[in-house]
Structures are given as C-alpha cells and as structure tokens.
Coordinates of C-alpha atoms in Angstrom, one line a residue:
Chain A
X1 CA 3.9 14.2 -14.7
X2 CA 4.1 10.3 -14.2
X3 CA 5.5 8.9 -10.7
X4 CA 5.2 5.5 -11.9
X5 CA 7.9 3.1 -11.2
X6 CA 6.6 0.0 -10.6
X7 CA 4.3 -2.2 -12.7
X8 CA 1.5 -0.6 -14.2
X9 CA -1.0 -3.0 -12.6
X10 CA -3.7 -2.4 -15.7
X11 CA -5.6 -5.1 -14.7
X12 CA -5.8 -3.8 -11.0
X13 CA -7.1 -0.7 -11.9
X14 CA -10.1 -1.6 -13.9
X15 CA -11.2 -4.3 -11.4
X16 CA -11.4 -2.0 -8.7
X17 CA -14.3 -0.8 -10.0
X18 CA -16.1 -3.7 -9.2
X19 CA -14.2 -4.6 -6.2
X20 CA -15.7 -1.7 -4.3
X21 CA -19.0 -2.5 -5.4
X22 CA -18.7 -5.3 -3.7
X23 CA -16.9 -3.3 -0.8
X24 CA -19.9 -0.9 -1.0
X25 CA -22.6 -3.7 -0.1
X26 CA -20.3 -6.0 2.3
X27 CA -20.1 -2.4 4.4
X28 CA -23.5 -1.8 4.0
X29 CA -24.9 -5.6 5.0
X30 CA -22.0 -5.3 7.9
X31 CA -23.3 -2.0 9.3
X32 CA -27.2 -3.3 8.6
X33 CA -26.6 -6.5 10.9
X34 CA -24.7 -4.5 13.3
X35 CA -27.4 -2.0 13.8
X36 CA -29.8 -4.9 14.5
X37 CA -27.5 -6.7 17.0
X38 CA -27.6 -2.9 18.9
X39 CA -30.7 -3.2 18.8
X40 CA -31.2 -6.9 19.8
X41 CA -28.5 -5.6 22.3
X42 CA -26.0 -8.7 21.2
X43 CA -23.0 -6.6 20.1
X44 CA -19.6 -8.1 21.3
X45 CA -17.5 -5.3 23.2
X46 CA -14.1 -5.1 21.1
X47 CA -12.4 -3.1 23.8
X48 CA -9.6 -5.7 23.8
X49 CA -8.5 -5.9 20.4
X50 CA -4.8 -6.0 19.4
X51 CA -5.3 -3.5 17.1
X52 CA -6.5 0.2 16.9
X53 CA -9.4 1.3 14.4
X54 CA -8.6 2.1 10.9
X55 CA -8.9 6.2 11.9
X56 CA -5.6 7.6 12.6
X57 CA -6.9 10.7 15.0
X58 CA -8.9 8.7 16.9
X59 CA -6.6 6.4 17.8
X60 CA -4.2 9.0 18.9
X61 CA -7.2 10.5 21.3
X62 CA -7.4 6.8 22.8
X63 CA -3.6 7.0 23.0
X64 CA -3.7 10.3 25.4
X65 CA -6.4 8.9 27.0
X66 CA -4.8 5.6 28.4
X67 CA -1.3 7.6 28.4
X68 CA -2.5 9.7 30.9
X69 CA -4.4 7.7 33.0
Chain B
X1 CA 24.2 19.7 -8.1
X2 CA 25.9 17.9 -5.3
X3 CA 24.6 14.2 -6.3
X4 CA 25.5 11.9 -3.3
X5 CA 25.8 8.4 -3.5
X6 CA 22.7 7.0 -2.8
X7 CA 21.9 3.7 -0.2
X8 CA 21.8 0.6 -2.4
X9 CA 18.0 0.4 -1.9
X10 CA 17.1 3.8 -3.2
X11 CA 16.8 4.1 -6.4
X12 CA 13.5 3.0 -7.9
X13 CA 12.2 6.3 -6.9
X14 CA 13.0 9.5 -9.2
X15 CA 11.2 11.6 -6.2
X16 CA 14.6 11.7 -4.4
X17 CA 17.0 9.2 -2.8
X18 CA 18.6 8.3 0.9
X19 CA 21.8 8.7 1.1
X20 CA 24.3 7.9 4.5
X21 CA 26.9 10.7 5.4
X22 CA 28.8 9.7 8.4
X23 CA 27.1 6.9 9.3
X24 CA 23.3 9.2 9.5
X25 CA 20.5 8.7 7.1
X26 CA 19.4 11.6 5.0
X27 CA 17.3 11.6 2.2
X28 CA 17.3 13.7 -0.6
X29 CA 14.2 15.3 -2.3
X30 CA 14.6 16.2 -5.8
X31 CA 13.1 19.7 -7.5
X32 CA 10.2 16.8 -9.2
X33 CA 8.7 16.2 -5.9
X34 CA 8.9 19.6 -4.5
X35 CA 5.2 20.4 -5.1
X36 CA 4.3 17.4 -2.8
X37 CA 6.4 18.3 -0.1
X38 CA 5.7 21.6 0.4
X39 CA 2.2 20.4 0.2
X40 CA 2.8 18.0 2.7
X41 CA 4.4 20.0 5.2
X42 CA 2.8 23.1 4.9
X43 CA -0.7 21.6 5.6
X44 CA 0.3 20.2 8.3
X45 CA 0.0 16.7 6.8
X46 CA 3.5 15.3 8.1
X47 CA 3.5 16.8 11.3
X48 CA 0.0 15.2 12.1
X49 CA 1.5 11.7 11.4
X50 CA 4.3 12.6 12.7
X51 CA 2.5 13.4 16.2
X52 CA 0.8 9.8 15.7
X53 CA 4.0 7.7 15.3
X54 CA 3.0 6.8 12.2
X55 CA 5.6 8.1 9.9
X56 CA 9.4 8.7 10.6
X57 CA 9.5 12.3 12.0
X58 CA 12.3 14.1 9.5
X59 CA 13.7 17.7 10.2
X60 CA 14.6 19.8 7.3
X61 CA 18.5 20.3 7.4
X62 CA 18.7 22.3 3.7
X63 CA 16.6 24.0 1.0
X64 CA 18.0 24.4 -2.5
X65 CA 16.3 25.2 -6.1
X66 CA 17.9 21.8 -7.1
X67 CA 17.7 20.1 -3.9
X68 CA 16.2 19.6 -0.3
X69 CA 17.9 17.5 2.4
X70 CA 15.9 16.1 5.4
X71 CA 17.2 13.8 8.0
X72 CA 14.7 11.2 9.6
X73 CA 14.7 10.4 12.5
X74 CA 17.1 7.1 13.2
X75 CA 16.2 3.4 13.4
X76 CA 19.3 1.5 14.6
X77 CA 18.1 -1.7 13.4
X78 CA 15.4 -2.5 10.9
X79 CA 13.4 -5.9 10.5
X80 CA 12.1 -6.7 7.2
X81 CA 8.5 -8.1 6.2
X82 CA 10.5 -11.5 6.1
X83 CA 11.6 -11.5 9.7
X84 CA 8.1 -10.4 10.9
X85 CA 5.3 -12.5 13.0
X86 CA 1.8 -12.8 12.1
X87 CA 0.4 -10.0 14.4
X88 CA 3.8 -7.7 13.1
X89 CA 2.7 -8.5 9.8
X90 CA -0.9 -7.5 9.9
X91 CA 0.2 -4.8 12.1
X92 CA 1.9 -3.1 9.1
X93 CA -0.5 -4.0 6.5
X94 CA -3.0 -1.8 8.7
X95 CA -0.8 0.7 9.6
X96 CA -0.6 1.4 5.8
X97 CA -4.4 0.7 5.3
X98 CA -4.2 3.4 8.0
X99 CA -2.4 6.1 6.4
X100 CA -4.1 5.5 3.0
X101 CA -7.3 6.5 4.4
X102 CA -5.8 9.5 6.5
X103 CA -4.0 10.3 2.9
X104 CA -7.4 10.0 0.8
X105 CA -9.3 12.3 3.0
X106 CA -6.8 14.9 2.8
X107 CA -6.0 14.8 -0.6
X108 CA -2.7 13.0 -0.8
X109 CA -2.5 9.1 -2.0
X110 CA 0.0 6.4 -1.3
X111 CA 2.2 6.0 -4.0
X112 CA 3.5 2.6 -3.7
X113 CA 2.3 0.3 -1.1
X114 CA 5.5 -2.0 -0.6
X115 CA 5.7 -4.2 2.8
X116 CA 8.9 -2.6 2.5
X117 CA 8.0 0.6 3.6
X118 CA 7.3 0.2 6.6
X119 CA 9.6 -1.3 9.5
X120 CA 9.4 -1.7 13.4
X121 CA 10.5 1.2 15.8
X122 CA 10.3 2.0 19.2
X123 CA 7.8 -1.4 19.8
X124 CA 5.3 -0.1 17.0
X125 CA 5.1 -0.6 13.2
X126 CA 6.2 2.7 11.4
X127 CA 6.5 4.2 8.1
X128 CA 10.0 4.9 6.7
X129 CA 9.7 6.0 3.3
X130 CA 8.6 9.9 3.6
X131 CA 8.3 10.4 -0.2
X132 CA 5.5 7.8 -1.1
X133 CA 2.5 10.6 -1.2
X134 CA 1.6 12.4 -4.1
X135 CA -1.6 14.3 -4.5
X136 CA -4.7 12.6 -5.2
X137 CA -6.0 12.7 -8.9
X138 CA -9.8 12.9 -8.3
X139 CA -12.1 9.4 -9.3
X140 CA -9.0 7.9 -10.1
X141 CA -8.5 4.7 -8.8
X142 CA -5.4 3.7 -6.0
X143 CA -2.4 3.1 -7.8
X144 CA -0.6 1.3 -5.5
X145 CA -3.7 -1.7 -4.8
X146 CA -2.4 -4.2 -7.0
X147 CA 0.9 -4.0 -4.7
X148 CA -0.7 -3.7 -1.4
X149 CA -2.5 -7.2 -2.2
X150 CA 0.8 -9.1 -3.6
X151 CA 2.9 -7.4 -0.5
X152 CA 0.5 -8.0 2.4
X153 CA -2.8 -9.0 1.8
X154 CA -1.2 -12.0 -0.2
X155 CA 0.7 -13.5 2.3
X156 CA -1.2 -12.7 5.1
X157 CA -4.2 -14.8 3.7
X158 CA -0.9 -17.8 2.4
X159 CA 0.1 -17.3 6.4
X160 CA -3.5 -18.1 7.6
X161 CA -4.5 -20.8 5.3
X162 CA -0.9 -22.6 5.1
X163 CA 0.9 -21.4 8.6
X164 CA 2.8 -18.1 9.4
X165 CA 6.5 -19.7 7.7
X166 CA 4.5 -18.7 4.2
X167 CA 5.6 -15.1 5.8
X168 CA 9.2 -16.0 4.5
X169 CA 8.1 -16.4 1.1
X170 CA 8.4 -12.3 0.5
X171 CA 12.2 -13.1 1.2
X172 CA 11.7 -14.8 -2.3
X173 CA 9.3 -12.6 -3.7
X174 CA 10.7 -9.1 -3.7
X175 CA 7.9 -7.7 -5.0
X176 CA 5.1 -9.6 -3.3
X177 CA 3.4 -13.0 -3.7
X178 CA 2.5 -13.2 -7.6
X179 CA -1.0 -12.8 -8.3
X180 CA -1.7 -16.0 -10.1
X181 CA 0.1 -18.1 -7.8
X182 CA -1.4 -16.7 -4.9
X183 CA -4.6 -17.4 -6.3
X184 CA -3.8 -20.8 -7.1
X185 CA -2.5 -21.3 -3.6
X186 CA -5.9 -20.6 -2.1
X187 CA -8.5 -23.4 -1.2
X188 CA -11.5 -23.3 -3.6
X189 CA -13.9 -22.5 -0.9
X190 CA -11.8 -18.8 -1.1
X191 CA -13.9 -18.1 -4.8
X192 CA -17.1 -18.4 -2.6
X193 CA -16.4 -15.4 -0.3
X194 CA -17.4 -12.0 -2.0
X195 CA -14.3 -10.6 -0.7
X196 CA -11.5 -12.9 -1.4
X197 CA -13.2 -13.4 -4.5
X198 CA -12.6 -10.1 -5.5
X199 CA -9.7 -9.2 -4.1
X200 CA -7.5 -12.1 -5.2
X201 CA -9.3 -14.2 -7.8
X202 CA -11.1 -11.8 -9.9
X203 CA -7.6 -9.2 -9.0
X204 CA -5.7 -11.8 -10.8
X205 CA -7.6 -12.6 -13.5
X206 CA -7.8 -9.2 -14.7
X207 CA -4.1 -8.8 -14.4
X208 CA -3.4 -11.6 -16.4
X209 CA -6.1 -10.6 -19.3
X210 CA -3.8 -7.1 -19.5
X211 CA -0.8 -8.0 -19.1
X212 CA 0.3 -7.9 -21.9
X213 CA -1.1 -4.4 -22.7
X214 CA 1.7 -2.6 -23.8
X215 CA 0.0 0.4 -25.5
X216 CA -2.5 1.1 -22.7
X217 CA -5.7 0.5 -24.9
X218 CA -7.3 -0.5 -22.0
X219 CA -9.8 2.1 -20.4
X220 CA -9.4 2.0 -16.5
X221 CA -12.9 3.7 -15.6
X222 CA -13.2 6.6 -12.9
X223 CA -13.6 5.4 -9.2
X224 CA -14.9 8.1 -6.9
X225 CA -13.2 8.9 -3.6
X226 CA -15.7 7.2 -1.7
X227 CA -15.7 4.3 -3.7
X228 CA -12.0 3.7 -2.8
X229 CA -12.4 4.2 0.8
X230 CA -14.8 1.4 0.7
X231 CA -12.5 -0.8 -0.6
X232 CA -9.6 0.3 2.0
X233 CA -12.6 0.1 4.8
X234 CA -13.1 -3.2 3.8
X235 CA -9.7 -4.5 3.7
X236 CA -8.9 -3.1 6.6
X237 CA -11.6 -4.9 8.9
X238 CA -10.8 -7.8 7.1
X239 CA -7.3 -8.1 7.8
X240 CA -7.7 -7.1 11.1
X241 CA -10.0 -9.9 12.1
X242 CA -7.9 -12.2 10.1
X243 CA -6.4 -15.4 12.6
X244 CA -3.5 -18.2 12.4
X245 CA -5.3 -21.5 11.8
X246 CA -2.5 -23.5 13.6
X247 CA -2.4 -23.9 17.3
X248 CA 1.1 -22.1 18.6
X249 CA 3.7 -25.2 18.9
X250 CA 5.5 -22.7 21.5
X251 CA 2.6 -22.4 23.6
X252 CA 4.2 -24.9 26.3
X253 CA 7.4 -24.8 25.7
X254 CA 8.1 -23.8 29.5
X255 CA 6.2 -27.0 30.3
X256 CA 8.7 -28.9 28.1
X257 CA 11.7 -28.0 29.7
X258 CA 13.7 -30.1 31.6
X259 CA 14.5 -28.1 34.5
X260 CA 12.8 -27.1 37.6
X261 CA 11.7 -23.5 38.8
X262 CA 14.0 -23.3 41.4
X263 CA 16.6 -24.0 38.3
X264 CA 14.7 -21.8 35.7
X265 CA 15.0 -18.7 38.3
X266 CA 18.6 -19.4 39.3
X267 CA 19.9 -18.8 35.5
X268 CA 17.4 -15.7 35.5
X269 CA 19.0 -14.2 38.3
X270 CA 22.7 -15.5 37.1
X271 CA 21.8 -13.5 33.8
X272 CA 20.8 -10.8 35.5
X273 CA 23.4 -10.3 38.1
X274 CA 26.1 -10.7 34.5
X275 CA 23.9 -8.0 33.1
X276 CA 23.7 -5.6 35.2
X277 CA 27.5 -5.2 36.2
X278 CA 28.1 -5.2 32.4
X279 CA 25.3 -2.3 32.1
X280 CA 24.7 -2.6 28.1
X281 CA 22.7 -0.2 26.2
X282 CA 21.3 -3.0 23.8
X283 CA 21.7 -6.9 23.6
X284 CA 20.6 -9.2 21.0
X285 CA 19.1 -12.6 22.3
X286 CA 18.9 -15.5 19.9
X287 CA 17.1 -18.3 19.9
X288 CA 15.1 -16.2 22.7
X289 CA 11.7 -17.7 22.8
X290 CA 9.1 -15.3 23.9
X291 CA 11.6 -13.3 25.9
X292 CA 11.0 -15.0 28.9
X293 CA 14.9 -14.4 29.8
X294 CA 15.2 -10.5 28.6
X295 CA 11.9 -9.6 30.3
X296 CA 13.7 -10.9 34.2
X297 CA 16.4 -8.6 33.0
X298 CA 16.4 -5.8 35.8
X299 CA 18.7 -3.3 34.5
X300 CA 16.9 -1.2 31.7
X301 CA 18.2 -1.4 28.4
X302 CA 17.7 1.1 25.9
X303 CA 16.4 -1.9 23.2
X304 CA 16.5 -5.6 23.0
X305 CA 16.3 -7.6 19.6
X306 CA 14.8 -11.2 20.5
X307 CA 15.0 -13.4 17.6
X308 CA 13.8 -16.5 17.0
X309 CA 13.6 -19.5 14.4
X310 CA 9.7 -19.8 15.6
X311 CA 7.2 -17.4 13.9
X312 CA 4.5 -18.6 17.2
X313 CA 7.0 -17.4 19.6
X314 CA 8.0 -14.2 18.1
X315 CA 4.4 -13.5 17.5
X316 CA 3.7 -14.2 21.0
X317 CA 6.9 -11.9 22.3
X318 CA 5.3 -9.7 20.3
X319 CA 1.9 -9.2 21.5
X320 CA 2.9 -9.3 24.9
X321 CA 5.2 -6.3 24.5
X322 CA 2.7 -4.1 22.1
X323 CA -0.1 -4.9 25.3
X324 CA 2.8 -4.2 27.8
X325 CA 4.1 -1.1 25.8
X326 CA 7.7 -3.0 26.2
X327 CA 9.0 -0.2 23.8
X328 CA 12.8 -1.2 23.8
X329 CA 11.9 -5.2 22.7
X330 CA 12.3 -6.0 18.9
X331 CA 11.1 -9.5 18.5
X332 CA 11.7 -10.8 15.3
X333 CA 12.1 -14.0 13.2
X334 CA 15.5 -15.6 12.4
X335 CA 17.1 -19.1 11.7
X336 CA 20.4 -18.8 13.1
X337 CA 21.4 -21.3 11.1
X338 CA 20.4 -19.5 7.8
X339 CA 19.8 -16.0 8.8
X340 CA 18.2 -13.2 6.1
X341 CA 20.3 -12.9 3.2
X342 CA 21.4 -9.7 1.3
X343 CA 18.9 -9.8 -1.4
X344 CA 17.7 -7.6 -4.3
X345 CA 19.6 -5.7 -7.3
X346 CA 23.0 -6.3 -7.1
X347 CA 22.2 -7.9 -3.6
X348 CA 22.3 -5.3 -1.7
X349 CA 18.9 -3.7 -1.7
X350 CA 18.3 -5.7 1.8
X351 CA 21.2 -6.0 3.9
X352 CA 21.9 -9.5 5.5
X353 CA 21.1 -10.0 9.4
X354 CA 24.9 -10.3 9.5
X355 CA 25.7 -6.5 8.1
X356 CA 22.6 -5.0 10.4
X357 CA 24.0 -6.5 13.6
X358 CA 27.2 -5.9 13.0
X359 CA 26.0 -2.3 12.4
X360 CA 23.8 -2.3 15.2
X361 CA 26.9 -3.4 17.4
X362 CA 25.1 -5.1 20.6
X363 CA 27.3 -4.6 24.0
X364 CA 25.5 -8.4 24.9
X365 CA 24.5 -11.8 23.6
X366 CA 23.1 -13.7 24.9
X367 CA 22.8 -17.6 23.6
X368 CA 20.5 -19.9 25.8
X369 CA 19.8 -23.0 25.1
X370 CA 20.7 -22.9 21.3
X371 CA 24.4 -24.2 21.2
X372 CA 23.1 -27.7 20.9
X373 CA 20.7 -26.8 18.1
X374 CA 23.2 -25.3 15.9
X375 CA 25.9 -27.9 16.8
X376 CA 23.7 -31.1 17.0
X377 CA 20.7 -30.2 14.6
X378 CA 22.9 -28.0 12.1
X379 CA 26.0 -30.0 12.6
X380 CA 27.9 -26.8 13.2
X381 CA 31.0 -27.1 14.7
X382 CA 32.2 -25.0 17.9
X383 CA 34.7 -23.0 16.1
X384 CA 32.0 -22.0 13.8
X385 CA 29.3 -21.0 15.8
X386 CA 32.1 -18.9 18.1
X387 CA 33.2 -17.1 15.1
X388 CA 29.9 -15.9 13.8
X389 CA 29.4 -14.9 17.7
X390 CA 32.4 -13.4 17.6
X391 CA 31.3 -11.3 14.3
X392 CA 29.1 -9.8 16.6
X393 CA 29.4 -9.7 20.1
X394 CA 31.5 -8.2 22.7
X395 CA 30.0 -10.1 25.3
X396 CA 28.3 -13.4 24.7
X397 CA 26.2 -15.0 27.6
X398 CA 25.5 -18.7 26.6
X399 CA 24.4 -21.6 27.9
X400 CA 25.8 -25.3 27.7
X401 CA 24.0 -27.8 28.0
X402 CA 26.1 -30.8 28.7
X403 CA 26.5 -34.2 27.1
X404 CA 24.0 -35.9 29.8
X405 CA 21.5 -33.1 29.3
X406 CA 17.8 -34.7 28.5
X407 CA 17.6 -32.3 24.8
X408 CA 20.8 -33.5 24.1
X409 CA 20.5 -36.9 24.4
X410 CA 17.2 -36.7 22.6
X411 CA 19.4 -34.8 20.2
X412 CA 21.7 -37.6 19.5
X413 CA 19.9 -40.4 19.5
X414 CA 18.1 -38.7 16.5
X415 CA 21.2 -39.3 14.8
X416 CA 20.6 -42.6 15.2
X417 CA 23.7 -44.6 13.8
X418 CA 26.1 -41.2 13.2
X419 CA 25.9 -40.5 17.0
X420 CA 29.4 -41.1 17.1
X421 CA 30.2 -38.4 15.2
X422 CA 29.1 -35.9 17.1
X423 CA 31.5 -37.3 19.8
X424 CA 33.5 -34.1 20.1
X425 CA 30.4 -32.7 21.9
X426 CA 31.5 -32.3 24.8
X427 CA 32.2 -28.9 27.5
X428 CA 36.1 -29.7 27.2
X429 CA 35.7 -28.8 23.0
X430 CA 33.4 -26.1 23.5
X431 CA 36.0 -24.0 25.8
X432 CA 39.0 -25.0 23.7
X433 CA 37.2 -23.5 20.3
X434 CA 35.9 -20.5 22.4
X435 CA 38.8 -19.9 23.9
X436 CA 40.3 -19.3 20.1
X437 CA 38.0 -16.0 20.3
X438 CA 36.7 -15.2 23.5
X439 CA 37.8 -14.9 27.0
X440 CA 35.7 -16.9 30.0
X441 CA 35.1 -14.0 32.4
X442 CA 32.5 -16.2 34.2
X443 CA 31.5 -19.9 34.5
X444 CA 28.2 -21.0 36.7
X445 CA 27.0 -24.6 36.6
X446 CA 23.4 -24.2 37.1
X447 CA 22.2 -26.8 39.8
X448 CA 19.5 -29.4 39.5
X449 CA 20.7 -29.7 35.3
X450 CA 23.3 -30.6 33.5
X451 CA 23.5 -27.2 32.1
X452 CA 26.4 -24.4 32.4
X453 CA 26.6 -20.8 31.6
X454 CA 29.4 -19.0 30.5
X455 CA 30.2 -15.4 30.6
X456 CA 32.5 -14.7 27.6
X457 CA 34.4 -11.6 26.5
X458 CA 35.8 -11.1 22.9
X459 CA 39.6 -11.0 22.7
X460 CA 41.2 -7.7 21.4

C-alpha cells in the first residue's frame, strides 16, 4: 500500500545514505570530545536551556519533577 | 458511507479527513488507515504522547467497517509557521524531531513532516495532525526528510543567516523553502561544515540530479534504523543550538518611550481597572510588544493572543512565558497593516488572521500605541482602522496619542513635505469615525503625556 502524497523526494532518499554517515562520525567526534571535557572536568552545565532533550519520556520525568516541586 | 464535507485543508491525505460539525473539529479515519490506528492506540503509542502534550489528545466518538470518527481535543485559535518567532519556530521543528525519534523506536514513522502540522496550544508547540504515522518499513530510509529540511530546517538556517522576517517566507512557500534556492541563499562558508553540507547542499544536488525521474530507476539503498536516528540526533542538536545573528531591535524599547514610570504604571493600572470590571475570558492585544501590558493584567484570563509586527518581540514574549509557564499567552507575529492571508488551494487551505479572529471572537482589544502607526505610517484612515476593529471586537481598549505626542511628531515630520495631509490627525477625527462603530464607555487622559485612552464598546 502507498501513503504517498507529496513529492517523491528521490533524490532525498538516496543521499541519506551518506548524510548519516556523516551523522554517524559528527555524533561520535561530539561524544569523544565531550567525554574528554568530563574528564578534563570543563563540561558547561546546560541546566538552563530553552529547550528539553530530544527524548520524549525523559522530558516528561523532568516535567513531574519541577511540577511537583 | 456518510462522506462529510471535509475542512478546506484536508484533503491531501487519503488516510482520512477533518471535518467541522457544529462548529467542533472531528476527523475522520478511513478503513486504509485502520491498521495504523489500531496499532497506534492499542500499544499505547497515542496515549503516551498524549500524556506528554505532544500530540492533540482525540477521544473516539464512533467505530464503523467504513469509518472511525475521533474528535481532538480543541484549539480555539491556531498560529501558523508564518506567524511564529525564532524560538516558536525551532520549538516545533524539535518537537517533531522529537516524535520522530519516539516514532522510530517504536516502530511507527512520521509520514509527512510539514511545519504545518504542528501549531501552538496551551503556551507549548503541539502536534495536530493524528494521522501522520504509519508503521516503519525496516532499513528504509525517512520519507518525510526531504520535507522536514524545506519546512524547518530551511528557514530556520534563512532566519539565522539573513534575520528571523525570512520566517515569513513559508507564507510564500507552501511547501517549504525550495531546495535549490535555499542552497543558493546560504553563504559559501555553509559547503565547509560537514553538516550543512550535507543536509542542504549535497540534499539539493541530489534532488535536482532525480528530478526528473519519472520511472523510479533510481535505486534508493537500505538505511538501517540506527542509521536514521543518527541523522535525527544530529539535527536535532543542531537546531537546537542554532541562534539569531541580529541583536533584538526591541530589546530597549521601554527605554525609548516617551513617558515616565509614574505614566507607564498609571495606563497599566487604567487597563487593568477597564479589564477587570469587563471580566473577559480572552483578549487579543496588537501591536503588543512583549506583553509588557497583558502580563500587569490582574484578572486571569483564560488566553491572551499578543501579536506583533516584530519577530524580536514576539520571540522575546515568547520565551518569557515558555520559562514562566504563562500557559494562556499566544504570542505571535502579525502586520496589522497586512495581516496573514487565506492562502493555498482554492485559498482557503490557511484561513486569513481576519476569519481566525473573528472565529476566535475576543471579549477585548486592546490597541496601545499602534493608532498612529497604522494612521501615520500606513496612511490608514480612522474609519478604516475602526472598521476592521470593529470586525472583531466587542470591546476595544486603545490608546491616542495626540497630535503633540513626541512619536507623532517624529511621525510627521517623516513625511516631510506631505505633512499636511495627514492634517485630519487629530483626537476630534478619531472620536467622530469611532463613533460611526463604537460607543466611548470610558475616556482617561493619561498625565505627564499627551496620550489618551479610550474604552470603546461596539454598537448593536
């Protein structure tokens, strides 16, 4: 069964091949440097970001948390 | 089969359609997409965005062989990707980013990834349109990328390198910033970054090398699950570190004005004291800044749209009432003197601001310190501007600022050698054309300015 009703997007499918390769090593080099940071004990706190993380559950289990404090 | 006629917007979908009966929203699922909803429900999948705020909570009202009717929950007015701020804007792109990655890792995919699903209720970004999942086909790649880039990645990155009014662009570009031209529109320095590289330049050059595959020759290779995650992972941290270059113009706007504290509380308190004996539910202020004026409103209103011409100061509103949790204020963008148009198919896919708030009905307007802007700047004249209040508003709470006012001098002499024609600005025209629609309950010189507030009622 097709669902598709919107352009095809060809093109967009075959690149993301590479596009998460690249994905794959920006993630790794990102969690490399901030491993040594932790371990140089630089890392920023990010407690006061705008924004939640990208994991849905966990920001709900932050939500209760400040909710009920 | 009943078949109901469906809202304007609603038909590119064969999964089902929304539909209004008696004024309520209620969607439609047709027998194609059963499979996926039952899916989605009966794991558990809807309810546990629907416990997050996510995704519009629905409730089932009938279950046919050739149909199933759900009702979502209401949003009395909606704000599209065109009338959002920077921070709204990237708050959406990740709340879909969000859901995609919830989706993936219970097998379910995001469909279509249109700026367009996804609104602003209850002070968060939320998901509106309920049918966009279908079951994730394993290692294949996400179908709806290509759109999520063009919808939000686009002109987020157009808003960062060229200033947050490239946001209005998707008022043009119904189905997102074109590829090509976005990546024309980006500085050369973009090709150097792995990421943007990628995502944009190397994105669009593959779109335009199979374009014009018609027969599908092309063989789109298997991604793994993981594979697509990363990619999701990485836009999402992208995005979400992504900054306006320009400094906010707003920023000291209450260091610009030309009136004192003592004056500045006095029309709070005059406002508020209007307010509170009229009691509204919901008001609508425009031209309203940051919301300085709604937020020294004392009696609590159930929501509060505050829209303004200035992306900075919406953004602004914005982030102070997601870090308040100031759930009842909408800010959003809006020219008053060109407000969002109908646009799309047959123009009426998007309704204009005009139909929403006339829909949305507001028991209070409030107009402060904007009748000079649309008379002096737009050269609208009194009996205009009252009429399009009038379209709206039972009760309008504006604010003159008189001939002698500092603005309004600065206002004229702009006009340099046509100052004479705006002659007719003066407090004696601006009653007489009001008067044509409105009733003046109230009338309060504010001291220390040249300034005057009116408390009008519309005539019956």
């Amino acid at each position: 069964m097709n669902f598709l009703y919107f352009d095809p997007a060809i093109g967009a499918m075959i690149v993301q091949a590479i596009v998460a390769a690249v994905a794959g090593v920006l993630l790794f080099s990102k969690n490399l440097l901030f491993k040594i940071k932790l371990f140089l004990g630089i890392v920023k706190t990010t407690d006061k970001d705008l924004f939640d993380d990208i994991d849905i559950e966990k920001s709900d289990i932050e939500n209760k948390k400040s909710s009920d404090s | 089969m009943t078949h109901k006629p469906s809202h304007p917007s609603s038909f590119r979908d064969p999964s089902g359609y929304v539909y209004i009966d008696e004024g309520v929203v209620k969607r439609a699922i047709n027998p194609i997409y059963f499979k996926q909803y039952a899916a989605l429900k009966d794991s558990g999948f809807f309810d546990k965005l629907f416990n997050n705020k996510v995704l519009i909570s629905h409730k089932e009202l009938s279950k046919s062989h050739t149909e199933i009717i759900i009702q979502p929950e209401q949003i009395p007015f909606i704000t599209y990707p065109y009338e959002w701020s920077f921070n709204q804007y990237k708050e959406a792109a990740l709340l879909t980013l969000k859901i995609q990655k919830f989706s993936l890792e219970n097998g379910f995919s995001l469909k279509d990834a249109s700026a367009f699903n996804v609104t602003f209720h209850n002070g968060k970004a939320i998901f509106i349109d309920t049918l966009s999942f279908d079951f994730y086909a394993k290692n294949t790649p996400w179908r709806a990328y290509k759109q999520f880039v063009t919808h939000f990645l686009g002109p987020l990155l157009l808003a960062h390198y060229h200033g947050s009014q490239s946001l209005k662009l998707m008022s043009e570009f119904f189905d997102g910033i074109p590829l090509k031209m976005l990546a024309s529109m980006l500085p050369f320095k973009s090709k150097l970054s792995p990421f943007l590289y990628t995502n944009i330049h190397l994105l669009a050059k593959f779109e335009n090398k199979h374009s014009e595959d018609y027969k599908g020759n092309a063989k789109v290779k298997p991604l793994s699950k993981k594979a697509q995650l990363n990619i999701v992972k990485t836009l999402y941290s992208y995005i979400k570190k992504l900054e306006l270059k320009e400094d906010s113009e707003w920023g000291n706007y209450y260091n610009k004005i030309n009136y004192s504290d003592a004056a500045f509380n006095l029309k709070a308190k005059t406002i508020d004291s209007w307010i509170t004996n009229l009691k509204p539910e919901k008001i609508i202020d425009i031209g309203g800044n940051d919301g300085a004026f709604v937020r020294q409103i004392t009696h609590r209103l159930e929501q509060a749209l505050v829209c303004d011409i200035d992306n900075n100061a919406v953004d602004f509103n914005y982030v102070k009432a997601k870090t308040n949790k100031e759930n009842y204020m909408t800010p959003f963008v809006l020219d008053v003197l060109n407000p969002s148009s109908a646009i799309g198919f047959n123009n009426k896919e998007r309704f204009s601001f005009i139909q929403r708030i006339q829909k949305f009905t507001p028991d209070v307007t409030l107009a402060l310190a904007v009748i000079h802007h649309i008379s002096l700047s737009g050269n609208v004249a009194f009996n205009m501007s009252a009429s399009f209040f009038a379209s709206f508003s039972k009760y309008l709470i504006i604010e003159f600022p008189k001939k002698n006012d500092s603005w309004v001098e600065r206002l004229l002499n702009s006009k340099a050698e046509f100052k004479d024609h705006f002659s007719s600005y003066s407090i004696e025209n601006f009653e007489k054309s009001y008067a044509i629609f409105f009733d003046i309950i109230e009338k309060k010189e504010i001291d220390d300015t040249k300034r005057v507030l009116f408390l009008l009622k519309k005539q019956r």
